[in-house]
Amino acid sequence: MASVVGVLPAAGYATRLGSLSGSKEMLPVGGRPVMDYLVERMRAGGCTRLRVVTRPSKVDVISHAEELGADVVLGHPETVSASFLAGMEGLATDDVVLI
């Protein structure tokens, strides 16, 4: 049976945002990490599984993703496209992917 898998790229460096105290995905918007809004939309779209692709050094993202029940895919993708490909690796051919 196919799953609906949400793939969230979170491995970027946020160089255009300047100096941050943590990862851009964890910046608070309305009192919640911005990442939560993306996860909420994916779940509203039928996502039954979530994969967050991030770098090992982004411990705040890893911790929060695990709290949300997401699978964490660690790597160093050089582009957003590479992040999506890493997040889709190993999925069944009939799985539906939300990006």
PDB file of C-alpha atoms in Angstrom:
ATOM      1  CA  MET A   1       0.000   0.000   0.000  1.00  0.00           C
ATOM      2  CA  ALA A   2       1.384   3.398  -0.991  1.00  0.00           C
ATOM      3  CA  SER A   3       2.340   5.974   1.594  1.00  0.00           C
ATOM      4  CA  VAL A   4       2.145   9.724   1.231  1.00  0.00           C
ATOM      5  CA  VAL A   5       5.588  10.934   2.228  1.00  0.00           C
ATOM      6  CA  GLY A   6       6.436  14.565   2.875  1.00  0.00           C
ATOM      7  CA  VAL A   7      10.049  15.483   2.088  1.00  0.00           C
ATOM      8  CA  LEU A   8      11.279  18.640   3.778  1.00  0.00           C
ATOM      9  CA  PRO A   9      14.675  20.004   2.698  1.00  0.00           C
ATOM     10  CA  ALA A  10      16.449  21.557   5.690  1.00  0.00           C
ATOM     11  CA  ALA A  11      20.146  21.261   4.877  1.00  0.00           C
ATOM     12  CA  GLY A  12      20.835  24.785   3.658  1.00  0.00           C
ATOM     13  CA  TYR A  13      23.248  27.308   5.113  1.00  0.00           C
ATOM     14  CA  ALA A  14      20.997  30.428   5.135  1.00  0.00           C
ATOM     15  CA  THR A  15      23.886  32.594   3.992  1.00  0.00           C
ATOM     16  CA  ARG A  16      21.584  35.380   2.774  1.00  0.00           C
ATOM     17  CA  LEU A  17      20.023  35.735   6.233  1.00  0.00           C
ATOM     18  CA  GLY A  18      23.244  36.771   7.934  1.00  0.00           C
ATOM     19  CA  SER A  19      24.222  35.553  11.372  1.00  0.00           C
ATOM     20  CA  LEU A  20      21.570  33.439  13.097  1.00  0.00           C
ATOM     21  CA  SER A  21      21.556  31.911  16.561  1.00  0.00           C
ATOM     22  CA  GLY A  22      20.181  28.651  15.174  1.00  0.00           C
ATOM     23  CA  SER A  23      18.903  27.067  11.988  1.00  0.00           C
ATOM     24  CA  LYS A  24      16.547  29.064   9.762  1.00  0.00           C
ATOM     25  CA  GLU A  25      13.966  26.259   9.958  1.00  0.00           C
ATOM     26  CA  MET A  26      13.748  26.873  13.698  1.00  0.00           C
ATOM     27  CA  LEU A  27      13.211  30.639  13.519  1.00  0.00           C
ATOM     28  CA  PRO A  28      10.034  31.473  15.428  1.00  0.00           C
ATOM     29  CA  VAL A  29       7.088  32.829  13.483  1.00  0.00           C
ATOM     30  CA  GLY A  30       3.954  33.422  15.509  1.00  0.00           C
ATOM     31  CA  GLY A  31       5.575  31.659  18.456  1.00  0.00           C
ATOM     32  CA  ARG A  32       6.356  28.457  16.519  1.00  0.00           C
ATOM     33  CA  PRO A  33       9.316  27.297  14.455  1.00  0.00           C
ATOM     34  CA  VAL A  34       8.718  28.023  10.767  1.00  0.00           C
ATOM     35  CA  MET A  35       9.301  24.318  10.106  1.00  0.00           C
ATOM     36  CA  ASP A  36       6.080  23.506  11.986  1.00  0.00           C
ATOM     37  CA  TYR A  37       3.990  25.366   9.430  1.00  0.00           C
ATOM     38  CA  LEU A  38       5.432  23.284   6.575  1.00  0.00           C
ATOM     39  CA  VAL A  39       4.837  20.054   8.468  1.00  0.00           C
ATOM     40  CA  GLU A  40       1.275  21.153   9.263  1.00  0.00           C
ATOM     41  CA  ARG A  41       0.562  21.811   5.562  1.00  0.00           C
ATOM     42  CA  MET A  42       2.051  18.486   4.518  1.00  0.00           C
ATOM     43  CA  ARG A  43      -0.066  16.617   7.060  1.00  0.00           C
ATOM     44  CA  ALA A  44      -3.160  18.520   5.924  1.00  0.00           C
ATOM     45  CA  GLY A  45      -2.295  17.350   2.394  1.00  0.00           C
ATOM     46  CA  GLY A  46      -2.428  13.712   3.474  1.00  0.00           C
ATOM     47  CA  CYS A  47       1.181  13.110   4.481  1.00  0.00           C
ATOM     48  CA  THR A  48       1.409   9.925   6.543  1.00  0.00           C
ATOM     49  CA  ARG A  49       5.209   9.894   6.770  1.00  0.00           C
ATOM     50  CA  LEU A  50       7.632  12.772   6.978  1.00  0.00           C
ATOM     51  CA  ARG A  51      11.313  12.902   6.064  1.00  0.00           C
ATOM     52  CA  VAL A  52      13.478  15.867   6.999  1.00  0.00           C
ATOM     53  CA  VAL A  53      16.739  16.093   5.068  1.00  0.00           C
ATOM     54  CA  THR A  54      19.402  17.990   6.982  1.00  0.00           C
ATOM     55  CA  ARG A  55      23.085  18.174   7.850  1.00  0.00           C
ATOM     56  CA  PRO A  56      24.435  16.402  10.959  1.00  0.00           C
ATOM     57  CA  SER A  57      25.505  19.765  12.433  1.00  0.00           C
ATOM     58  CA  LYS A  58      21.919  21.076  12.532  1.00  0.00           C
ATOM     59  CA  VAL A  59      21.142  19.494  15.888  1.00  0.00           C
ATOM     60  CA  ASP A  60      18.216  21.839  16.555  1.00  0.00           C
ATOM     61  CA  VAL A  61      16.483  20.706  13.355  1.00  0.00           C
ATOM     62  CA  ILE A  62      17.268  17.045  14.038  1.00  0.00           C
ATOM     63  CA  SER A  63      15.886  17.221  17.567  1.00  0.00           C
ATOM     64  CA  HIS A  64      12.725  19.031  16.518  1.00  0.00           C
ATOM     65  CA  ALA A  65      12.132  16.723  13.539  1.00  0.00           C
ATOM     66  CA  GLU A  66      12.364  13.715  15.838  1.00  0.00           C
ATOM     67  CA  GLU A  67       9.896  15.356  18.252  1.00  0.00           C
ATOM     68  CA  LEU A  68       7.501  15.715  15.311  1.00  0.00           C
ATOM     69  CA  GLY A  69       7.854  12.011  14.512  1.00  0.00           C
ATOM     70  CA  ALA A  70       9.810  12.578  11.303  1.00  0.00           C
ATOM     71  CA  ASP A  71      12.496  10.374   9.846  1.00  0.00           C
ATOM     72  CA  VAL A  72      15.739  12.339   9.665  1.00  0.00           C
ATOM     73  CA  VAL A  73      17.908  11.884   6.582  1.00  0.00           C
ATOM     74  CA  LEU A  74      21.428  13.141   7.225  1.00  0.00           C
ATOM     75  CA  GLY A  75      23.721  14.320   4.477  1.00  0.00           C
ATOM     76  CA  HIS A  76      25.354  17.270   2.790  1.00  0.00           C
ATOM     77  CA  PRO A  77      23.247  17.847  -0.331  1.00  0.00           C
ATOM     78  CA  GLU A  78      24.578  20.706  -2.416  1.00  0.00           C
ATOM     79  CA  THR A  79      21.213  21.796  -3.829  1.00  0.00           C
ATOM     80  CA  VAL A  80      17.543  21.688  -2.918  1.00  0.00           C
ATOM     81  CA  SER A  81      17.075  19.148  -5.717  1.00  0.00           C
ATOM     82  CA  ALA A  82      19.742  16.943  -4.139  1.00  0.00           C
ATOM     83  CA  SER A  83      17.898  17.257  -0.809  1.00  0.00           C
ATOM     84  CA  PHE A  84      14.676  16.045  -2.407  1.00  0.00           C
ATOM     85  CA  LEU A  85      16.479  13.126  -4.045  1.00  0.00           C
ATOM     86  CA  ALA A  86      18.062  12.157  -0.710  1.00  0.00           C
ATOM     87  CA  GLY A  87      14.655  12.321   0.961  1.00  0.00           C
ATOM     88  CA  MET A  88      13.097  10.072  -1.683  1.00  0.00           C
ATOM     89  CA  GLU A  89      15.860   7.479  -1.581  1.00  0.00           C
ATOM     90  CA  GLY A  90      14.556   4.054  -0.621  1.00  0.00           C
ATOM     91  CA  LEU A  91      10.877   4.876  -1.007  1.00  0.00           C
ATOM     92  CA  ALA A  92       8.583   2.409  -2.741  1.00  0.00           C
ATOM     93  CA  THR A  93       7.872   3.109  -6.387  1.00  0.00           C
ATOM     94  CA  ASP A  94       4.171   3.625  -5.642  1.00  0.00           C
ATOM     95  CA  ASP A  95       4.718   6.064  -2.741  1.00  0.00           C
ATOM     96  CA  VAL A  96       3.392   9.585  -3.302  1.00  0.00           C
ATOM     97  CA  VAL A  97       5.850  12.354  -2.404  1.00  0.00           C
ATOM     98  CA  LEU A  98       4.870  15.825  -1.213  1.00  0.00           C
ATOM     99  CA  ILE A  99       7.509  18.510  -1.605  1.00  0.00           C
TER     100      ILE A  99
END
